[in-house]
Coordinates of C-alpha atoms in Angstrom, one line a residue:
Chain A
M10 CA -121.6 74.4 43.3
A11 CA -117.8 73.9 42.8
I12 CA -115.3 71.7 41.2
I13 CA -111.5 71.5 41.6
V14 CA -109.2 69.2 39.8
H15 CA -105.5 68.5 40.1
G16 CA -102.9 67.0 37.7
G17 CA -100.4 65.8 40.2
A18 CA -97.9 67.2 42.7
G19 CA -94.2 67.1 42.0
S20 CA -91.7 69.2 40.0
I21 CA -92.9 70.2 36.6
Q22 CA -90.7 71.2 33.7
E23 CA -91.6 74.7 32.6
A24 CA -92.2 73.7 29.0
R25 CA -95.0 71.3 30.1
I26 CA -96.9 73.9 32.2
P27 CA -99.1 75.4 29.5
A28 CA -100.4 72.0 28.2
A29 CA -100.9 70.7 31.7
R30 CA -102.9 73.8 32.8
L31 CA -105.0 73.6 29.6
G32 CA -105.7 69.9 30.3
A33 CA -106.7 70.7 33.9
E34 CA -108.9 73.6 32.8
Q35 CA -110.7 71.4 30.2
A36 CA -111.3 68.8 32.8
A37 CA -112.7 71.2 35.4
K38 CA -114.9 72.7 32.7
A39 CA -116.2 69.2 31.7
G40 CA -117.2 68.6 35.3
W41 CA -118.6 72.1 35.7
N42 CA -120.8 71.7 32.6
I43 CA -122.4 68.7 34.3
L44 CA -122.9 70.6 37.6
V45 CA -124.6 73.6 35.9
N46 CA -126.9 71.2 34.0
G47 CA -128.2 69.7 37.2
G48 CA -125.8 66.7 37.3
T49 CA -124.5 65.1 40.4
A50 CA -121.2 65.7 42.1
V51 CA -120.3 62.1 41.4
D52 CA -120.9 62.5 37.6
A53 CA -119.0 65.8 37.6
A54 CA -116.0 64.4 39.4
V55 CA -116.0 61.3 37.1
A56 CA -116.2 63.4 33.9
A57 CA -113.3 65.5 35.0
A58 CA -111.3 62.4 35.9
V59 CA -112.0 60.8 32.6
A60 CA -110.8 63.9 30.8
L61 CA -107.6 63.8 32.8
E62 CA -107.1 60.0 32.3
D63 CA -107.5 60.4 28.6
N64 CA -104.9 63.2 28.5
A65 CA -101.4 61.8 28.1
Q66 CA -100.0 64.8 30.0
F67 CA -101.0 63.1 33.2
N68 CA -100.0 59.9 35.0
A69 CA -103.4 58.2 34.9
G70 CA -105.1 56.1 32.3
Y71 CA -103.3 56.4 28.9
G72 CA -99.8 57.7 29.5
A73 CA -99.3 56.4 33.0
V74 CA -95.9 55.5 34.3
L75 CA -94.6 51.9 34.3
T76 CA -93.7 49.3 36.8
E77 CA -90.1 47.9 37.0
D78 CA -91.3 45.2 34.6
G79 CA -92.6 47.7 32.1
K80 CA -96.4 47.4 32.7
A81 CA -98.9 50.2 33.4
E82 CA -100.7 49.1 36.6
L83 CA -103.5 51.6 37.3
D84 CA -105.4 52.4 40.4
A85 CA -108.6 54.6 40.8
G86 CA -111.1 55.4 43.6
L87 CA -114.4 57.2 43.8
M88 CA -116.6 58.2 46.8
D89 CA -120.1 59.5 47.0
G90 CA -120.4 61.7 50.0
E91 CA -124.2 61.4 50.2
T92 CA -124.2 57.6 50.7
L93 CA -120.6 57.1 51.7
N94 CA -120.5 54.6 48.9
V95 CA -117.0 53.8 47.7
G96 CA -115.8 52.2 44.5
A97 CA -112.1 51.4 43.8
V98 CA -109.9 49.3 41.6
A99 CA -106.1 48.6 41.9
G100 CA -103.5 47.0 39.7
V101 CA -105.6 47.0 36.5
R102 CA -103.8 46.8 33.1
R103 CA -106.6 46.4 30.6
V104 CA -109.2 49.0 31.6
K105 CA -109.1 52.1 29.4
N106 CA -110.6 54.3 32.1
P107 CA -110.0 53.0 35.6
I108 CA -112.2 55.7 37.1
L109 CA -115.2 54.2 35.2
A110 CA -114.5 50.9 36.8
A111 CA -114.5 52.6 40.2
K112 CA -117.8 54.2 39.3
A113 CA -119.3 50.8 38.3
M114 CA -118.1 49.5 41.7
L115 CA -120.5 52.0 43.3
A116 CA -123.4 49.7 42.2
V117 CA -122.1 46.5 43.8
P118 CA -121.6 45.5 47.4
Q119 CA -117.8 45.3 47.1
T120 CA -115.8 48.5 47.4
L121 CA -112.3 47.4 46.2
I122 CA -111.4 44.8 43.7
I123 CA -107.8 44.3 42.6
G124 CA -105.9 42.8 39.6
S125 CA -107.4 40.5 37.1
G126 CA -110.6 40.2 39.3
A127 CA -111.1 44.0 38.7
E128 CA -110.5 43.6 35.0
D129 CA -113.0 40.8 34.8
F130 CA -115.5 43.0 36.7
A131 CA -114.9 45.9 34.3
Q132 CA -115.4 43.7 31.3
Q133 CA -118.6 42.2 32.7
R134 CA -119.9 45.8 33.2
G135 CA -119.3 46.6 29.6
L136 CA -116.5 49.0 30.0
T137 CA -114.0 49.7 27.2
M138 CA -111.1 47.2 27.6
C139 CA -107.8 47.3 25.8
E140 CA -104.5 45.4 25.5
P141 CA -102.1 46.3 28.3
E142 CA -99.7 47.7 25.7
A143 CA -102.4 50.2 24.5
M144 CA -102.1 52.1 27.8
I145 CA -98.4 52.7 27.3
E146 CA -97.4 56.1 25.7
P147 CA -94.2 56.0 23.6
C148 CA -92.3 58.7 25.6
V149 CA -93.1 57.0 28.8
Y150 CA -91.8 53.7 27.4
R151 CA -88.6 55.3 26.2
R152 CA -88.0 56.8 29.7
W153 CA -88.7 53.4 31.2
Q154 CA -86.0 51.8 28.9
E155 CA -83.5 54.5 30.0
L156 CA -84.2 53.9 33.7
K157 CA -84.1 50.1 33.2
Q158 CA -80.7 50.3 31.6
K159 CA -79.5 52.2 34.7
N160 CA -81.2 49.7 37.1
S161 CA -83.1 52.6 38.6
E162 CA -84.9 52.4 41.9
P163 CA -88.6 53.6 41.9
T164 CA -88.5 57.3 41.3
R165 CA -89.7 59.9 43.8
I166 CA -92.3 62.5 43.0
T167 CA -89.7 65.2 43.6
D168 CA -87.5 64.1 40.7
P169 CA -87.8 66.9 38.2
D170 CA -87.0 64.6 35.3
E171 CA -89.9 62.2 36.0
K172 CA -93.5 62.3 34.9
H173 CA -95.9 63.1 37.7
G174 CA -99.5 63.5 37.5
T175 CA -101.8 61.4 39.6
I176 CA -105.1 63.1 39.0
G177 CA -108.1 63.9 41.1
A178 CA -111.3 65.8 41.2
V179 CA -113.7 66.9 44.0
A180 CA -117.0 68.5 43.5
V181 CA -120.1 69.8 45.2
D182 CA -123.4 69.9 43.3
A183 CA -126.5 72.0 43.4
S184 CA -128.1 69.6 46.0
N185 CA -125.0 70.0 48.2
H186 CA -123.9 66.5 47.5
I187 CA -120.1 66.0 47.5
A188 CA -117.9 63.5 45.7
S189 CA -114.2 62.7 45.3
A190 CA -112.4 60.9 42.5
A191 CA -108.7 59.9 42.1
S192 CA -106.8 57.9 39.5
T193 CA -103.1 57.1 39.0
G194 CA -100.4 55.0 37.5
G195 CA -98.4 55.3 40.7
V196 CA -94.6 55.9 40.6
M197 CA -92.3 55.1 37.7
M198 CA -90.3 51.8 38.2
K199 CA -92.6 50.8 41.0
V200 CA -92.4 47.2 42.3
P201 CA -95.2 45.2 40.5
G202 CA -98.2 45.1 42.8
R203 CA -97.3 48.2 44.7
V204 CA -100.4 50.2 45.5
G205 CA -100.3 53.8 46.8
D206 CA -103.0 55.9 48.4
T207 CA -105.1 56.6 45.2
P208 CA -107.5 53.6 45.4
L209 CA -107.7 53.7 49.2
A210 CA -110.7 55.5 50.7
G211 CA -109.5 57.7 53.6
A212 CA -105.9 57.8 52.3
G213 CA -106.1 59.1 48.7
F214 CA -109.7 60.3 48.5
Y215 CA -112.7 60.8 50.8
A216 CA -116.1 62.6 50.7
E217 CA -118.8 63.2 53.2
D218 CA -121.8 65.4 52.7
G219 CA -122.1 68.2 55.2
S220 CA -118.3 68.3 55.6
G221 CA -116.4 68.1 52.4
A222 CA -114.1 66.1 50.1
A223 CA -110.4 65.7 49.4
A224 CA -108.3 64.1 46.7
C225 CA -104.5 63.6 47.3
T226 CA -101.4 63.3 45.2
G227 CA -97.8 62.7 46.2
Q228 CA -95.7 59.9 47.7
G229 CA -98.7 57.7 48.4
E230 CA -97.2 55.8 51.3
Y231 CA -97.2 58.9 53.5
F232 CA -100.8 59.6 52.6
I233 CA -101.7 56.0 53.7
R234 CA -99.9 56.3 57.0
L235 CA -101.6 59.5 57.9
V236 CA -105.0 58.8 56.3
I237 CA -104.8 62.3 54.8
A238 CA -108.0 62.5 52.8
R239 CA -110.0 61.4 55.8
R240 CA -108.2 63.9 58.0
A241 CA -109.0 66.7 55.6
V242 CA -112.7 65.9 55.8
E243 CA -112.3 65.6 59.6
F244 CA -110.9 69.1 59.7
M245 CA -113.8 70.4 57.6
S246 CA -116.3 68.7 59.9
H247 CA -114.8 70.8 62.7
G248 CA -115.4 74.0 60.8
Y249 CA -112.2 74.5 58.7
T250 CA -112.7 75.9 55.3
A251 CA -111.6 73.8 52.3
Q252 CA -108.4 75.9 52.1
E253 CA -107.7 75.7 55.8
A254 CA -108.1 71.9 55.7
A255 CA -105.8 71.5 52.8
D256 CA -103.2 73.7 54.5
A257 CA -103.5 71.8 57.8
C258 CA -103.0 68.4 55.9
V259 CA -99.9 69.6 54.1
K260 CA -98.5 70.9 57.5
L261 CA -99.2 67.5 59.0
L262 CA -97.6 65.7 56.1
T263 CA -94.5 67.8 56.3
E264 CA -94.0 68.1 60.0
R265 CA -95.1 64.6 61.0
L266 CA -93.5 62.5 58.3
G267 CA -91.6 64.8 56.0
G268 CA -93.7 63.4 53.1
D269 CA -94.1 65.1 49.7
G270 CA -97.3 65.9 48.0
G271 CA -100.5 67.9 48.0
L272 CA -104.2 67.8 47.9
I273 CA -107.4 69.5 46.6
T274 CA -110.5 70.0 48.8
V275 CA -114.0 71.2 48.6
D276 CA -116.2 72.1 51.5
A277 CA -120.0 72.0 52.1
A278 CA -120.2 75.8 51.5
G279 CA -118.9 75.3 48.0
T280 CA -115.4 76.8 48.4
V281 CA -112.3 75.0 47.2
G282 CA -108.8 74.6 48.6
F283 CA -105.4 73.4 47.3
A284 CA -102.1 73.0 49.0
R285 CA -98.8 71.2 48.4
N286 CA -95.2 71.2 49.7
T287 CA -93.7 70.2 46.4
Q288 CA -92.5 72.7 43.7
S289 CA -95.8 72.4 41.8
M290 CA -99.2 70.9 41.6
I291 CA -101.3 71.6 38.5
Y292 CA -104.9 72.6 39.4
A293 CA -108.0 74.2 38.0
Y294 CA -111.3 75.0 39.5
C295 CA -114.8 76.5 38.7
L296 CA -117.1 78.1 41.2
T297 CA -120.5 79.6 41.2
S298 CA -118.8 83.0 41.4
Q299 CA -116.1 82.1 38.8
T300 CA -117.5 79.9 36.1
D301 CA -114.5 80.2 33.8
P302 CA -111.7 77.8 35.0
V303 CA -108.9 79.3 37.1
S304 CA -105.8 77.3 36.9
G305 CA -102.3 77.3 38.3
W306 CA -99.4 75.0 39.3
Chain B
M29 CA -98.8 47.1 78.9
A30 CA -101.8 45.4 77.3
I31 CA -102.8 43.2 74.5
I32 CA -106.2 42.2 73.1
V33 CA -106.9 39.9 70.2
H34 CA -110.1 39.0 68.4
G35 CA -111.1 36.0 66.3
G36 CA -113.8 37.6 64.2
A37 CA -117.3 39.0 64.6
G38 CA -120.3 37.1 63.4
S39 CA -122.5 34.3 64.7
I40 CA -120.6 31.4 66.2
Q41 CA -122.0 27.9 66.6
E42 CA -122.0 27.1 70.3
A43 CA -120.0 23.9 69.8
R44 CA -117.1 26.0 68.4
I45 CA -116.9 28.5 71.3
P46 CA -114.5 26.6 73.6
A47 CA -111.9 25.9 70.9
A48 CA -112.1 29.4 69.6
R49 CA -111.8 31.0 73.1
L50 CA -108.8 28.7 73.8
G51 CA -107.2 29.8 70.5
A52 CA -107.7 33.4 71.3
E53 CA -106.3 33.0 74.9
Q54 CA -103.3 31.2 73.5
A55 CA -102.7 34.0 71.0
A56 CA -103.1 36.7 73.6
K57 CA -100.7 34.9 75.9
A58 CA -98.1 34.5 73.1
G59 CA -98.2 38.3 72.6
W60 CA -98.2 39.0 76.3
N61 CA -95.1 36.8 76.9
I62 CA -93.3 39.1 74.4
L63 CA -94.5 42.2 76.2
V64 CA -93.4 41.1 79.7
N65 CA -90.0 40.1 78.3
G66 CA -89.4 43.7 77.1
G67 CA -90.5 43.1 73.5
T68 CA -92.2 45.6 71.3
A69 CA -95.9 46.1 70.7
V70 CA -95.3 45.3 67.0
D71 CA -93.7 42.0 67.9
A72 CA -96.4 41.2 70.4
A73 CA -99.2 41.9 67.9
V74 CA -97.5 39.9 65.2
A75 CA -96.9 36.9 67.5
A76 CA -100.6 36.9 68.5
A77 CA -101.6 37.2 64.8
V78 CA -99.4 34.3 63.7
A79 CA -100.9 32.1 66.4
L80 CA -104.4 33.0 65.1
E81 CA -103.4 32.6 61.5
D82 CA -102.0 29.1 62.2
N83 CA -105.1 28.0 64.0
A84 CA -107.6 26.6 61.6
Q85 CA -110.5 27.8 63.9
F86 CA -110.0 31.2 62.3
N87 CA -110.5 32.7 58.9
A88 CA -106.9 33.8 58.3
G89 CA -103.8 32.0 57.1
Y90 CA -104.5 28.3 57.0
G91 CA -108.2 27.5 57.2
A92 CA -109.3 30.8 55.5
V93 CA -112.5 30.9 53.4
L94 CA -112.4 30.6 49.6
T95 CA -113.2 32.9 46.7
E96 CA -116.0 31.9 44.3
D97 CA -113.3 30.1 42.2
G98 CA -112.1 28.1 45.2
K99 CA -108.9 30.0 46.1
A100 CA -107.8 31.3 49.5
E101 CA -106.8 34.9 48.8
L102 CA -105.4 36.4 52.0
D103 CA -105.0 39.9 53.2
A104 CA -103.0 41.3 56.2
G105 CA -102.0 44.7 57.6
L106 CA -99.7 45.9 60.4
M107 CA -99.0 49.4 61.8
D108 CA -96.4 50.6 64.2
G109 CA -97.8 53.5 66.2
E110 CA -94.4 55.0 67.0
T111 CA -93.3 55.6 63.4
L112 CA -96.7 55.4 61.8
N113 CA -95.1 52.8 59.5
V114 CA -97.6 50.5 57.7
G115 CA -97.0 47.2 56.0
A116 CA -99.8 45.3 54.2
V117 CA -100.4 42.7 51.6
A118 CA -103.6 41.8 49.7
G119 CA -104.7 38.9 47.6
V120 CA -101.8 36.5 48.4
R121 CA -102.2 32.8 47.9
R122 CA -98.8 31.3 48.5
V123 CA -97.6 33.0 51.8
K124 CA -98.1 30.8 54.8
N125 CA -98.4 33.7 57.2
P126 CA -99.6 36.9 55.5
I127 CA -99.0 38.9 58.7
L128 CA -95.3 38.1 58.4
A129 CA -95.3 39.5 54.9
A130 CA -97.0 42.7 56.3
K131 CA -94.2 42.8 58.9
A132 CA -91.5 42.5 56.3
M133 CA -93.1 45.4 54.5
L134 CA -92.4 47.7 57.5
A135 CA -88.7 47.6 56.4
V136 CA -89.3 48.8 52.8
P137 CA -90.6 52.2 51.4
Q138 CA -93.8 50.6 50.1
T139 CA -96.8 50.1 52.4
L140 CA -99.1 47.9 50.3
I141 CA -98.3 45.3 47.7
I142 CA -100.9 43.1 46.1
G143 CA -101.2 39.8 44.3
S144 CA -98.2 38.0 42.8
G145 CA -96.1 41.1 43.4
A146 CA -96.6 40.6 47.2
E147 CA -95.9 36.9 46.8
D148 CA -92.6 37.7 45.1
F149 CA -91.7 40.2 47.8
A150 CA -92.4 37.6 50.6
Q151 CA -90.3 35.0 48.8
Q152 CA -87.4 37.5 48.4
R153 CA -87.6 38.2 52.1
G154 CA -87.2 34.5 52.9
L155 CA -90.7 33.9 54.3
T156 CA -92.3 30.5 54.3
M157 CA -94.1 29.9 51.0
C158 CA -96.5 27.2 50.1
E159 CA -98.6 25.9 47.3
P160 CA -102.0 27.7 47.2
E161 CA -103.7 24.3 47.9
A162 CA -101.8 24.0 51.2
M163 CA -103.7 27.0 52.7
I164 CA -107.1 25.2 52.1
E165 CA -108.5 23.3 55.1
P166 CA -110.7 20.3 54.1
C167 CA -113.8 21.4 56.0
V168 CA -113.7 24.8 54.3
Y169 CA -113.3 23.1 50.9
R170 CA -116.3 20.9 51.5
R171 CA -118.4 23.9 52.5
W172 CA -117.2 25.7 49.3
Q173 CA -118.2 22.7 47.2
E174 CA -121.7 22.8 48.7
L175 CA -122.1 26.5 48.1
K176 CA -120.7 26.2 44.6
Q177 CA -123.4 23.6 43.8
K178 CA -126.0 26.1 45.0
N179 CA -124.5 28.9 43.0
S180 CA -124.3 30.8 46.2
E181 CA -123.6 34.6 46.4
P182 CA -120.8 35.8 48.7
T183 CA -121.8 35.0 52.3
R184 CA -122.5 37.6 54.9
I185 CA -120.7 37.6 58.3
T186 CA -124.1 37.3 60.0
D187 CA -124.8 33.9 58.4
P188 CA -124.6 31.5 61.4
D189 CA -123.6 28.6 59.1
E190 CA -120.5 30.3 57.8
K191 CA -117.1 30.4 59.0
H192 CA -116.1 33.8 60.3
G193 CA -112.9 34.8 62.0
T194 CA -110.9 37.6 60.6
I195 CA -108.3 38.0 63.2
G196 CA -106.7 41.0 64.9
A197 CA -104.4 42.0 67.7
V198 CA -103.6 45.4 69.3
A199 CA -100.9 46.0 71.9
V200 CA -99.2 48.6 74.0
D201 CA -95.7 47.8 75.3
A202 CA -93.6 48.9 78.3
S203 CA -92.3 51.9 76.4
N204 CA -95.9 52.9 75.6
H205 CA -95.5 52.1 71.9
I206 CA -98.7 50.9 70.3
A207 CA -99.3 48.5 67.4
S208 CA -102.2 47.0 65.4
A209 CA -102.2 43.8 63.3
A210 CA -105.0 42.3 61.2
S211 CA -105.3 39.2 58.9
T212 CA -108.1 37.6 57.0
G213 CA -109.4 35.4 54.2
G214 CA -112.3 37.8 53.6
V215 CA -115.8 36.4 53.0
M216 CA -116.7 33.0 51.6
M217 CA -117.4 32.9 47.9
K218 CA -116.0 36.4 47.5
V219 CA -115.4 37.7 43.9
P220 CA -111.8 37.0 43.0
G221 CA -109.7 40.1 43.8
R222 CA -112.2 41.5 46.3
V223 CA -110.4 43.2 49.1
G224 CA -112.0 44.2 52.4
D225 CA -110.8 46.5 55.2
T226 CA -108.2 44.2 56.7
P227 CA -105.2 45.3 54.7
L228 CA -106.2 49.0 54.5
A229 CA -104.7 51.3 57.1
G230 CA -107.3 53.5 58.6
A231 CA -110.1 51.1 57.6
G232 CA -109.2 47.7 59.2
F233 CA -106.4 48.7 61.4
Y234 CA -104.6 51.8 62.8
A235 CA -102.2 52.7 65.6
E236 CA -100.8 55.9 66.8
D237 CA -98.6 56.4 69.9
G238 CA -100.2 58.7 72.5
S239 CA -103.7 57.8 71.3
G240 CA -104.3 54.1 70.7
A241 CA -104.9 51.4 68.2
A242 CA -107.8 49.5 66.7
A243 CA -108.3 46.3 64.7
C244 CA -111.7 45.7 63.0
T245 CA -113.7 42.7 61.9
G246 CA -117.0 42.5 60.0
Q247 CA -118.5 43.3 56.6
G248 CA -115.3 45.0 55.5
E249 CA -117.0 47.4 53.0
Y250 CA -118.7 49.3 55.8
F251 CA -115.4 49.7 57.7
I252 CA -113.7 51.1 54.5
R253 CA -116.5 53.6 53.9
L254 CA -116.4 54.9 57.5
V255 CA -112.6 54.5 57.9
I256 CA -113.5 52.9 61.3
A257 CA -110.0 52.1 62.7
R258 CA -108.8 55.6 62.1
R259 CA -112.0 56.9 63.7
A260 CA -111.4 54.8 66.8
V261 CA -107.9 56.2 67.2
E262 CA -109.4 59.7 66.6
F263 CA -111.8 59.2 69.4
M264 CA -109.0 58.1 71.7
S265 CA -107.0 61.2 70.7
H266 CA -109.9 63.2 72.0
G267 CA -109.8 61.5 75.4
Y268 CA -112.1 58.5 74.9
T269 CA -111.0 55.4 76.7
A270 CA -110.4 52.3 74.5
Q271 CA -113.8 50.9 75.5
E272 CA -115.6 54.2 74.8
A273 CA -113.9 54.5 71.4
A274 CA -114.9 50.9 70.5
D275 CA -118.5 51.6 71.6
A276 CA -118.6 54.9 69.6
C277 CA -117.4 53.1 66.5
V278 CA -120.0 50.4 66.7
K279 CA -122.7 53.0 67.2
L280 CA -121.5 54.8 64.1
L281 CA -121.3 51.6 62.1
T282 CA -124.8 50.7 63.1
E283 CA -126.5 54.0 62.9
R284 CA -124.8 55.5 59.9
L285 CA -124.7 52.5 57.6
G286 CA -126.4 49.6 59.3
G287 CA -123.1 47.6 58.9
D288 CA -122.2 44.5 60.8
G289 CA -119.0 43.9 62.8
G290 CA -116.9 44.8 65.7
L291 CA -113.5 46.0 66.8
I292 CA -110.9 45.7 69.5
T293 CA -109.0 48.7 70.9
V294 CA -106.2 49.7 73.2
D295 CA -105.4 53.1 74.5
A296 CA -102.3 54.9 75.6
A297 CA -103.1 54.3 79.2
G298 CA -103.0 50.5 78.6
T299 CA -106.7 49.8 78.9
V300 CA -108.5 47.6 76.3
G301 CA -111.9 47.8 74.6
F302 CA -114.1 45.6 72.5
A303 CA -117.5 46.1 71.0
R304 CA -119.6 44.5 68.3
N305 CA -123.2 44.6 67.0
T306 CA -123.1 41.0 65.8
Q307 CA -124.1 38.0 67.9
S308 CA -120.5 37.2 68.9
M309 CA -116.9 38.3 68.6
I310 CA -114.3 36.0 70.1
Y311 CA -111.8 38.0 72.1
A312 CA -109.1 37.5 74.7
Y313 CA -106.8 40.0 76.5
C314 CA -104.0 40.3 79.1
L315 CA -103.3 43.5 81.1
T316 CA -100.7 44.4 83.7
S317 CA -103.4 43.9 86.3
Q318 CA -104.7 40.7 84.7
T319 CA -101.9 38.6 83.3
D320 CA -103.9 35.5 82.8
P321 CA -105.9 35.8 79.6
V322 CA -109.6 36.8 80.0
S323 CA -111.7 35.7 77.0
G324 CA -115.3 35.9 75.8
W325 CA -117.4 36.0 72.6

């Protein structure tokens, strides 16, 4: 059994590190508690992702960054490595926990629903809905106002002044089933409708029993173009450990396209990996041999 | 140099075959004419895709199928194998040629824009816009009315009575650059906001110079879960011919998930491939050694 979570690649202000590490540790522990009680990798990854979405430290769920027209448009994706089932939503504004909408999608034939169609789906499934404004955290809104006055372009994840924090969680359970979850608000000042890698299976997340799982964070466009999460799982299917696969993907990202970001991985043997080419990536993990969360950035 | 196009996997009524083959041949020829005049693989794939979108025989652009609420919601994706640039749009209702919006996306940092954001983008780039009703073909609308009265579920691509015809084109040019294009209206009676594999790089389309390109058609959810287009290119990167890669992907699709569909491929050596596990898949291709289009179903 193993779970690793991340709270986004980028440049983190030093003052924010302790709270972000604590949030990541709590999320990893929430997932771990499910695993040790016989729960599934899917449930563990989702529990960790919900904890990270609900934490305003991170750019997912409440506290996410805003589009150039001041809306929080959220994306999330989830994959069950046993069945290869995928659930994902993109561009939702009224769903309190987008990862729970992704989870509900596992039960229907569709894999990806976008926009108001996804919101209607979430509502029909009884998920907690909210007004779009309720997803907006005051500090994020003030930052958006500042940028708006300057007519700012979409920010890059390497800007040290910006909020980062796409979140992700990958887990392997006692039955050796594997899952991957990812959730984000995207990039600050993004064009309305812009979707990054987070809700796209293969790009932002992927999981396959017997090989492993990955969840990505960074400038999403590069992860889409290289289908990074799928490549990480591909590397593990060829015998790479989780750490070797994560390193190989960051190398590819850097050398092939000069993209910025990172990823977390778990392999079928229950080891975890994490790698980034940015200044920081908040992470935390629990393993059978290390049940108290280990975290870093 | 080579180009191959498809007009969708499914079950085609015999009476429709001649017109569909002719449409595919014309599209392949439109792309081929660009290649022989020194044009790029991207331009050739786009020209072929535009011809297929504009042809009401196919389920893309004008004549696409409708959502359960009677709207044509269109998706398209394009990839340049030289730069690994991706452009894609999903859920657009007012863009006459979604593949041209995908092409315009190649010039901006974003890779995927959805819904009204994508429509605004297309309009800003000067593309031909239309009223949503203008994309709806009368026969498709009558069929939608029939299904609506029956409270029909989303149709499956194996239904012989339904319109199929996601379209795709892959090409390799005289400079050995490779491209892939895909466009669709999805499945009839789809849930509003449902997105299949067509606008998702790695799932519905992928291209990488030195290896090859693929464009997929079928029950999109299976193609997302297996990241089929990326797998096809992966097979070609390991030395499979275009045909071997297409066959391997259909085998995977069938054996792993029991999914329905097919794909077209081109490899770096300029050979083409096509495979399906459905009753039919309209295709046409031109090669250096075969400049008049060859077609089949």
